[in-house]
XYZ file of N, CA and C in Angstrom:
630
model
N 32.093 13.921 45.472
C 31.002 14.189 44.537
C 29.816 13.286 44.865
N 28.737 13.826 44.857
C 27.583 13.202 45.149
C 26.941 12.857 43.713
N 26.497 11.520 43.728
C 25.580 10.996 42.681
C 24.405 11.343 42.442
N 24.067 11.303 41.507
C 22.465 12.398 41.239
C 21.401 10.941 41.341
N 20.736 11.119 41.529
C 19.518 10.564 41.953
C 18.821 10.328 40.915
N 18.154 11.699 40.459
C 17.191 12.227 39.449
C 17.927 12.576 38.222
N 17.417 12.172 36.918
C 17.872 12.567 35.713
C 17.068 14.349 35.459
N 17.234 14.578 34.532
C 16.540 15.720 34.118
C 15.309 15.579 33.930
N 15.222 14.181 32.759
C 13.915 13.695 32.458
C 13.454 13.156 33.549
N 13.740 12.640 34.712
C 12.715 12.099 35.857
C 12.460 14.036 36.779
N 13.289 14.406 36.783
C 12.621 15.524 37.305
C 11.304 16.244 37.113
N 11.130 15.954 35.909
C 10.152 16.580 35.300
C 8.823 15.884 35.316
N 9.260 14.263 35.201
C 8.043 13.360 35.159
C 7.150 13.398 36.681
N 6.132 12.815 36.496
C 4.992 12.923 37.452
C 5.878 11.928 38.954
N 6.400 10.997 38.098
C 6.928 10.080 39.395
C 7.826 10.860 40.104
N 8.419 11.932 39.901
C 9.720 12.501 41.060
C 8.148 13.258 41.624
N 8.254 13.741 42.781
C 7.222 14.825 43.545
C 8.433 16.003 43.854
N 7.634 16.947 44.149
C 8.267 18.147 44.787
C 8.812 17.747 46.315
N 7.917 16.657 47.136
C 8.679 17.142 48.227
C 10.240 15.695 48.131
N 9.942 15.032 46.736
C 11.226 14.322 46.730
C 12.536 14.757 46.415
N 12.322 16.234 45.513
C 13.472 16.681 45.064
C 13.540 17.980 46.278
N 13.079 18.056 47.327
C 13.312 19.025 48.217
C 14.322 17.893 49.181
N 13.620 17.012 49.642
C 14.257 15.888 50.263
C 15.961 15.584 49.610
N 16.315 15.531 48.768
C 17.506 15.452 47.992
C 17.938 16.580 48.302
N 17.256 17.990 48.071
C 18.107 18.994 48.284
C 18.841 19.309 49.614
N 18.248 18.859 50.811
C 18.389 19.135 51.975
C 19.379 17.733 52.032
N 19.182 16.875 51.588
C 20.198 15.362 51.945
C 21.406 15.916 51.567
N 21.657 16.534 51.053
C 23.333 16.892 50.044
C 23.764 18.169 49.963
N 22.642 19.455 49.889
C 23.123 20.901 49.987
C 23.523 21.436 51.099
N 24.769 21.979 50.280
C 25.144 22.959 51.577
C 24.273 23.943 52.080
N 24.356 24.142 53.574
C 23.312 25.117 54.345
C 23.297 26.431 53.542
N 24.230 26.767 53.344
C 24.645 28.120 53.183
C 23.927 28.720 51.523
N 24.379 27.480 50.897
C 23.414 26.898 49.035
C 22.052 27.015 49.139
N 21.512 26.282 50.063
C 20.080 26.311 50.159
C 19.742 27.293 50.445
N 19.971 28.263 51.544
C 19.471 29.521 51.911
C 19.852 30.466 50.808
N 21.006 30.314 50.304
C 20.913 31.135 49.127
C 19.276 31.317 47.785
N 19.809 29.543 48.061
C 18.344 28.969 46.851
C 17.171 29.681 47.302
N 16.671 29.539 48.203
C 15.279 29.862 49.236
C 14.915 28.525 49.434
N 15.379 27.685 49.492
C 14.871 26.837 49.708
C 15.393 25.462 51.350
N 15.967 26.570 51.660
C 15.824 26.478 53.467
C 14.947 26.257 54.423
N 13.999 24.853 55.018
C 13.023 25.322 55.721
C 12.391 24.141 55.848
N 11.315 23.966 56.470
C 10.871 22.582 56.599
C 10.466 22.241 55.016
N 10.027 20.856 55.097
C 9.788 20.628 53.390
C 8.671 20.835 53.138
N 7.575 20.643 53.761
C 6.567 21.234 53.342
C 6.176 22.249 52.983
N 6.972 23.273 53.844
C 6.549 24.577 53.354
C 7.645 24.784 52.021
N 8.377 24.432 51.521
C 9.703 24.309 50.697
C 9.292 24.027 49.658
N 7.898 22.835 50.128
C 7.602 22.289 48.450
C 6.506 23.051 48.349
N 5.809 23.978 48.756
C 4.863 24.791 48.162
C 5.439 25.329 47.056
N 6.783 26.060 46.664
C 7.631 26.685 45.565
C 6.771 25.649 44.310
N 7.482 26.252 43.081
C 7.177 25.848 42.273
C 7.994 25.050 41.871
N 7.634 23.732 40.787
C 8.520 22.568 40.416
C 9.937 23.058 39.984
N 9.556 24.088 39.110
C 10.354 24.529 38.284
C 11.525 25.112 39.008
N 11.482 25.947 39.928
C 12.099 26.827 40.849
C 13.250 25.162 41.355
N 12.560 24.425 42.325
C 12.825 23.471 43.113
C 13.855 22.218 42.039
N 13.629 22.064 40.403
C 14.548 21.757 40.002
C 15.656 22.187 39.630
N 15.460 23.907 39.352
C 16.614 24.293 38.958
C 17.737 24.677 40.262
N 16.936 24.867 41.200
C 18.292 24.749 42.544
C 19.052 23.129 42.582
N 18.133 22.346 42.270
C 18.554 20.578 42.226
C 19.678 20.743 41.283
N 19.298 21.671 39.955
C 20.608 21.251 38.863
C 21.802 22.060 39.244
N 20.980 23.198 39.685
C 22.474 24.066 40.108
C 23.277 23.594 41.451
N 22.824 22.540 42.223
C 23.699 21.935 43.326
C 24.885 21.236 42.768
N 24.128 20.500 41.344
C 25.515 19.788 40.895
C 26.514 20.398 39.871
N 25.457 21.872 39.277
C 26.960 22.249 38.562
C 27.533 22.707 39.023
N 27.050 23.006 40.675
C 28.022 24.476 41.322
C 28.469 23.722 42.328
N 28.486 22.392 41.915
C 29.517 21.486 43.456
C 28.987 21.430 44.562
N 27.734 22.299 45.034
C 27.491 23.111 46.319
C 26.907 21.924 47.205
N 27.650 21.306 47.788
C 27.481 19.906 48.767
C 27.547 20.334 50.155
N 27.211 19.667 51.052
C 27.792 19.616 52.626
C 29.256 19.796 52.335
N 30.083 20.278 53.348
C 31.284 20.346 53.629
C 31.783 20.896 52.019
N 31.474 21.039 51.327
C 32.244 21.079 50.420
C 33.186 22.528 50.491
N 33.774 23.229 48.940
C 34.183 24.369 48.977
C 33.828 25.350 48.696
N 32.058 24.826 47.701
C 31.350 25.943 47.617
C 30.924 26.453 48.495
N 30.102 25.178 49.682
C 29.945 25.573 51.202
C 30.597 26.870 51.232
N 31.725 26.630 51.785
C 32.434 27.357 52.283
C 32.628 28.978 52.016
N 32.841 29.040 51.034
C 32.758 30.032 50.102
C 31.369 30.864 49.622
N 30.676 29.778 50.080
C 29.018 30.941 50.186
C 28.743 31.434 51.456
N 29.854 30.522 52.559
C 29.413 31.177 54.223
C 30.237 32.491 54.334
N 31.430 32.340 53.166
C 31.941 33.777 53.606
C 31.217 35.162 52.849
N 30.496 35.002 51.717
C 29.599 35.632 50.988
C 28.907 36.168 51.920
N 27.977 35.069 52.616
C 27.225 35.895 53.271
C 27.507 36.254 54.833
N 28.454 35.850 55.385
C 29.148 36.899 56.882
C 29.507 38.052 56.166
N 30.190 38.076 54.643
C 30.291 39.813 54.347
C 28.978 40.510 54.492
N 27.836 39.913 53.705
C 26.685 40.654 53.721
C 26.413 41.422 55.166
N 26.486 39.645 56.198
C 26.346 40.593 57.322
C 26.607 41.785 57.908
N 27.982 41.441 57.768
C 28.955 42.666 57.904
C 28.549 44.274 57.845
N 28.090 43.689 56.631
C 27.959 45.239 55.910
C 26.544 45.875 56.223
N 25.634 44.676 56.511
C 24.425 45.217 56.875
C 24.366 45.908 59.039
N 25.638 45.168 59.177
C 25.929 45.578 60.938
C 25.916 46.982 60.679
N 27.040 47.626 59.848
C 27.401 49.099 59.551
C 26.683 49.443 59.453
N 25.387 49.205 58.939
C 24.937 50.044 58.265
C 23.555 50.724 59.338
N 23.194 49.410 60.360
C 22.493 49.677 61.102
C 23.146 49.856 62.918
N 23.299 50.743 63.545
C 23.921 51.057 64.582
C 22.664 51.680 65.638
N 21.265 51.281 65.519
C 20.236 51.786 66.139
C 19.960 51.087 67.197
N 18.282 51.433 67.921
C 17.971 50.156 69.174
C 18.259 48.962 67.717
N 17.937 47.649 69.139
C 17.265 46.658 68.456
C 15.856 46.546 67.513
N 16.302 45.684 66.532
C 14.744 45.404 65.775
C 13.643 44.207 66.410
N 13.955 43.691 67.653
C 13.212 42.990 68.047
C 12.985 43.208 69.229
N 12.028 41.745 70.005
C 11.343 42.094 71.070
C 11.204 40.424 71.243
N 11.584 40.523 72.392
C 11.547 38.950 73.493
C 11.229 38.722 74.582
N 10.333 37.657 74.534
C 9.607 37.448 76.248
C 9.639 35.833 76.316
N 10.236 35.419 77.314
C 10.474 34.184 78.027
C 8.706 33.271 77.669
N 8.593 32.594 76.819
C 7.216 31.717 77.169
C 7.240 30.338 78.162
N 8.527 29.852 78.171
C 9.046 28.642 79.058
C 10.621 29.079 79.361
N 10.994 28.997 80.000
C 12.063 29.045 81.073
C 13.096 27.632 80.626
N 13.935 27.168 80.535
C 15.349 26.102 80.776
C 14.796 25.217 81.505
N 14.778 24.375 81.161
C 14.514 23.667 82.693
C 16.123 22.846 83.631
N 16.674 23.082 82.659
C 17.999 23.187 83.958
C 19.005 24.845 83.781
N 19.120 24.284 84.819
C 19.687 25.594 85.563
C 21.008 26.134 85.135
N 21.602 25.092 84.832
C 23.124 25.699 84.095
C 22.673 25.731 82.779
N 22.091 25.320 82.460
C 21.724 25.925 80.374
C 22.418 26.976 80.119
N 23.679 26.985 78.938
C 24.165 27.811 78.596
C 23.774 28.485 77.353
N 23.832 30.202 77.154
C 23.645 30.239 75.907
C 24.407 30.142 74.448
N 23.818 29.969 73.102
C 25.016 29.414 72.027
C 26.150 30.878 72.346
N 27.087 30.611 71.570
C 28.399 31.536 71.086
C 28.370 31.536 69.677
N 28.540 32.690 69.445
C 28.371 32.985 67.756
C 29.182 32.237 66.967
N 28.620 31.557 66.171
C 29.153 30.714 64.697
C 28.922 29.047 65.495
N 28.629 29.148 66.975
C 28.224 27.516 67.332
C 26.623 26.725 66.027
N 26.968 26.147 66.162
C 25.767 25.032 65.869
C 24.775 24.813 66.603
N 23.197 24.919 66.006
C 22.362 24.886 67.246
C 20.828 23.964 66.400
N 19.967 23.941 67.086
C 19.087 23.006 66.597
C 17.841 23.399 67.178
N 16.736 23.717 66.404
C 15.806 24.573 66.957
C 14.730 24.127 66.586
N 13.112 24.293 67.005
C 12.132 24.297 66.466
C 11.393 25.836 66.505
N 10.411 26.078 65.630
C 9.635 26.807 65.472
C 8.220 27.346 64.935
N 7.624 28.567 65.196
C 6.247 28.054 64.805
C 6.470 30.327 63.675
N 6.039 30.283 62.690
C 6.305 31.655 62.630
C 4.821 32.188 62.259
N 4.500 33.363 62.288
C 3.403 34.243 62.142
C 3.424 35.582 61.273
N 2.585 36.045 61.119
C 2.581 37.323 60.410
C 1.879 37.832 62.016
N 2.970 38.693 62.247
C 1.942 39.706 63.368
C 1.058 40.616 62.991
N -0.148 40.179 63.298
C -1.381 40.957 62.994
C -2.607 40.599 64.009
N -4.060 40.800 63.704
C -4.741 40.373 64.234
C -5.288 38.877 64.143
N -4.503 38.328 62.571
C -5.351 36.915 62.640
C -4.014 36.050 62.896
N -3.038 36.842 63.089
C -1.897 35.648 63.268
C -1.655 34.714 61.871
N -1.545 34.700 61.204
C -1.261 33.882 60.118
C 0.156 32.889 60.463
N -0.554 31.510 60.448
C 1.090 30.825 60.393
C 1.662 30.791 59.182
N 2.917 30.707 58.617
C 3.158 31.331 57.360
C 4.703 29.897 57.009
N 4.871 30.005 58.520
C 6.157 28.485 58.670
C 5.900 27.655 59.827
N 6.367 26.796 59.507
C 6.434 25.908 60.991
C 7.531 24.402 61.225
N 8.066 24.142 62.081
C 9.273 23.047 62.139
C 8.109 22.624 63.752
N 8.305 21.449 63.408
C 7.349 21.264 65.547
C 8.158 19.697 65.518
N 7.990 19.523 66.796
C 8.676 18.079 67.470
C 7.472 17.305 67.051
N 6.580 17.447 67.741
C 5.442 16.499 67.467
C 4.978 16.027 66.353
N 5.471 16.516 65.277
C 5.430 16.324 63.601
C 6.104 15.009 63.368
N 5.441 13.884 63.235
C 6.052 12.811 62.689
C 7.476 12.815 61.950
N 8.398 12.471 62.232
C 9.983 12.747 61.518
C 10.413 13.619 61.457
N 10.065 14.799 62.198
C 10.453 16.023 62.181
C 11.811 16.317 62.929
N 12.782 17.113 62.128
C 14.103 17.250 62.396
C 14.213 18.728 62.885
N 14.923 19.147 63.497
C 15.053 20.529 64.050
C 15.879 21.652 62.889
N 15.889 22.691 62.706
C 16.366 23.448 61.630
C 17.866 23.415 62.489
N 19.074 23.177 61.588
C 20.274 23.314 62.290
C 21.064 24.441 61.324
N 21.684 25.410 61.782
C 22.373 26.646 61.676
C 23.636 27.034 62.334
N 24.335 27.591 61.955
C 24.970 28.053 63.032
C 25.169 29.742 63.244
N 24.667 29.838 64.528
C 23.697 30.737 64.763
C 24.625 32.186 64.642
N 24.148 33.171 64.763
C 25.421 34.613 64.455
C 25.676 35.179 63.397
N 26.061 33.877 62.040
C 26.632 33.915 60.715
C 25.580 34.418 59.658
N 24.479 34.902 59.601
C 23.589 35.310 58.432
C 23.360 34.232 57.995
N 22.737 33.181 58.533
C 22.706 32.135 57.893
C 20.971 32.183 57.892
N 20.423 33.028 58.215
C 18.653 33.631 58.833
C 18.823 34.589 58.891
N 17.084 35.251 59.120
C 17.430 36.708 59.229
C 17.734 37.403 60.640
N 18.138 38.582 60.676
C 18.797 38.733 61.794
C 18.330 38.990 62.923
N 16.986 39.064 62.848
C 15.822 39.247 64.405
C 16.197 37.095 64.725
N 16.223 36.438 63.962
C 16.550 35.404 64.615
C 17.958 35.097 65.092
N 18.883 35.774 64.433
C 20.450 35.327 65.035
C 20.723 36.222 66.221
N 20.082 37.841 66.730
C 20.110 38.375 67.678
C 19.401 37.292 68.694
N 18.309 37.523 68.727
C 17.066 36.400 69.566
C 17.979 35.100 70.137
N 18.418 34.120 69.502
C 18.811 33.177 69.868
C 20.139 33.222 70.357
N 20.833 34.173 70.372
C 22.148 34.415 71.233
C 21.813 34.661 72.429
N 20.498 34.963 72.666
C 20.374 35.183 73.709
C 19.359 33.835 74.523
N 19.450 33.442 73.955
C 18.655 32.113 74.898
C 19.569 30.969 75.059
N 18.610 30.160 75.880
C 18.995 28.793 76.559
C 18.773 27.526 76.034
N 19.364 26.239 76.201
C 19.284 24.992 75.384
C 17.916 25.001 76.207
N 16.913 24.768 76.026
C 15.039 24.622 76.696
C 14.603 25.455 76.506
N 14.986 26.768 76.124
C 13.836 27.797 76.601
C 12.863 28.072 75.506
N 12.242 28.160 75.610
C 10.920 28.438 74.432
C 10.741 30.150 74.587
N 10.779 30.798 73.750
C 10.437 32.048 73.653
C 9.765 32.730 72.274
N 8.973 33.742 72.800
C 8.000 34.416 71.617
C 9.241 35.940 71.410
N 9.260 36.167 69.852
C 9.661 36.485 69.042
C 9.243 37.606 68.515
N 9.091 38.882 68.829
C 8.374 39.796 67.752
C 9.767 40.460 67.115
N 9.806 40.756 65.048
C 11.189 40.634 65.029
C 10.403 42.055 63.612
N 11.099 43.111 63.960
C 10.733 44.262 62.796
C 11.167 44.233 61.506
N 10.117 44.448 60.597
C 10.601 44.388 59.203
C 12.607 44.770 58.503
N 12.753 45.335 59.648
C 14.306 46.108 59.302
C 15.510 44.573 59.444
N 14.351 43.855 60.347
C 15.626 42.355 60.720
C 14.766 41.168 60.113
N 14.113 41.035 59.703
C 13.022 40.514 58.896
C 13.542 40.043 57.594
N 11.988 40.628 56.704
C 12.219 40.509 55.308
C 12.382 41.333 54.702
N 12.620 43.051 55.100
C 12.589 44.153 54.933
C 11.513 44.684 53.303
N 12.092 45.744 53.149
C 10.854 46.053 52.051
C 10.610 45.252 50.930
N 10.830 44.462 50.639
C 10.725 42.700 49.432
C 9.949 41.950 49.777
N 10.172 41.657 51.382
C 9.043 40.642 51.794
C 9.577 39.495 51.494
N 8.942 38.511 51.986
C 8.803 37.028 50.876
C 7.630 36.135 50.628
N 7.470 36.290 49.016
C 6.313 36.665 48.585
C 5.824 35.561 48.641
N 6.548 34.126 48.010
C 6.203 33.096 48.014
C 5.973 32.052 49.505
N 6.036 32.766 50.414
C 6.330 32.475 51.657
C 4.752 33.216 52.496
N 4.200 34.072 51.884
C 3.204 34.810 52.048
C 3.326 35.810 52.532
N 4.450 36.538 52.984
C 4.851 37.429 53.981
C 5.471 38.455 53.051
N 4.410 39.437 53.175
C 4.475 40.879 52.433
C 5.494 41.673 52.895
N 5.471 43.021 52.088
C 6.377 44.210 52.364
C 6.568 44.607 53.672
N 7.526 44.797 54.205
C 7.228 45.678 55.577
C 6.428 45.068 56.625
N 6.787 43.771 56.447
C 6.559 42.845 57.317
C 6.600 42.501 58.835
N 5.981 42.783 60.037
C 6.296 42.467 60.827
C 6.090 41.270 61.392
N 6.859 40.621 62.310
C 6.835 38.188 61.873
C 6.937 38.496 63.470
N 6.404 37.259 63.630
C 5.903 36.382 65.290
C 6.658 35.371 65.131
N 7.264 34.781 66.256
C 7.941 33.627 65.850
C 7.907 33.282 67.347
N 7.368 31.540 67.486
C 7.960 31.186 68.962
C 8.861 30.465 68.501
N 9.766 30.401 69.117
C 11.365 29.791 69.264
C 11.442 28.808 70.558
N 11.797 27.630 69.933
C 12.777 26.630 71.018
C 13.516 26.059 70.693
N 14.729 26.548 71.502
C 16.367 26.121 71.778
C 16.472 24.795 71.628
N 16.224 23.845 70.537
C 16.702 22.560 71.149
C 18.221 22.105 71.887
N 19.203 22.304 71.311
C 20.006 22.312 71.530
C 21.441 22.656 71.024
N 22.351 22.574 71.386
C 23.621 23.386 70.761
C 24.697 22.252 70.588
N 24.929 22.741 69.437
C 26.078 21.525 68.826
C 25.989 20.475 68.113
């Protein structure tokens, strides 16, 4: 059991910030919890949400146990491999995406992940259009910046990114065009800025696996 940090009443007060109770959320939630929450993603863009939103995933981490390793973990990763599942059936068409090499491996044996491995990535995402809108972003060069870690295959993202990255290399940097159907499909995500029927840009790099 993890110790709470924040009372109810400091949540609310001016002294907790949004990106402190995002920071907590990511220190202690399970991957699988957070993405449920929406609140998966670098923190900045995380703490754009609203206070309100961002405490009540904080309270529901501790009534619902939902920790690293824990058993809610667990039990929300199999939740959503069913989803997957069911969304595989349902789609049996081409692919919903589109990939082009922007940097290459720079070593030569670079292997690619295996589904349900662990991997560690940066990224930059877009609304494909004419003005490009950045809408997310994770970058190395970002002071303290940590790589998004997943494990890749499992619905743990949407699925123009778990196709995409099965197919790449620990280095390779690649651009991303990923169709509303593997996307955000007709919902969008609103708070994220990314409308209905969305089509998303994303450059991708492999940091590494494991």
């Amino acid at each position: 059991m993890v110790d709470r940090k924040y009372s109810a009443e400091e949540l609310v007060s001016d002294g907790v910030s949004k990106k402190d109770i995002v920071n907590e959320l990511h220190a202690h939630g399970a991957e699988a919890f957070l993405l449920e929450m929406k609140v998966l993603g670098s923190v900045k863009n995380v703490a754009k949400k609203p206070k309100e939103d961002l405490i009540k995933a904080y309270e529901k981490m501790y009534e619902d146990g939902a920790f690293k390793g824990s058993e809610a973990d667990v039990e929300l990763v199999k939740q959503v491999a069913t989803v997957k599942v069911t969304e595989e059936k349902k789609d049996d068409g081409p692919p919903k995406f589109k990939k082009r090499i922007i940097k290459k491996s720079p070593n030569k044996d670079a292997r690619r992940p295996n589904k349900g491995e662990k991997i560690g990535c940066y990224y930059i995402g877009r609304l494909d259009g004419p003005d490009g809108k950045i809408f997310d972003q994770l970058q190395p060069q970002r002071r303290g910046s940590q790589t998004l870690n997943f494990k890749v295959g499992t619905g743990r993202v949407i699925r123009g990114w778990d196709e995409a990255l099965l197919t790449m290399q620990t280095g390779e940097v690649a651009g991303v065009t990923i169709e509303p159907e593997w996307a955000y499909g007709k919902k969008g995500q609103p708070e994220a800025g990314i409308g209905p029927n969305q089509t998303l840009y994303f450059e991708i790099t492999l940091d590494r696996i494991g």
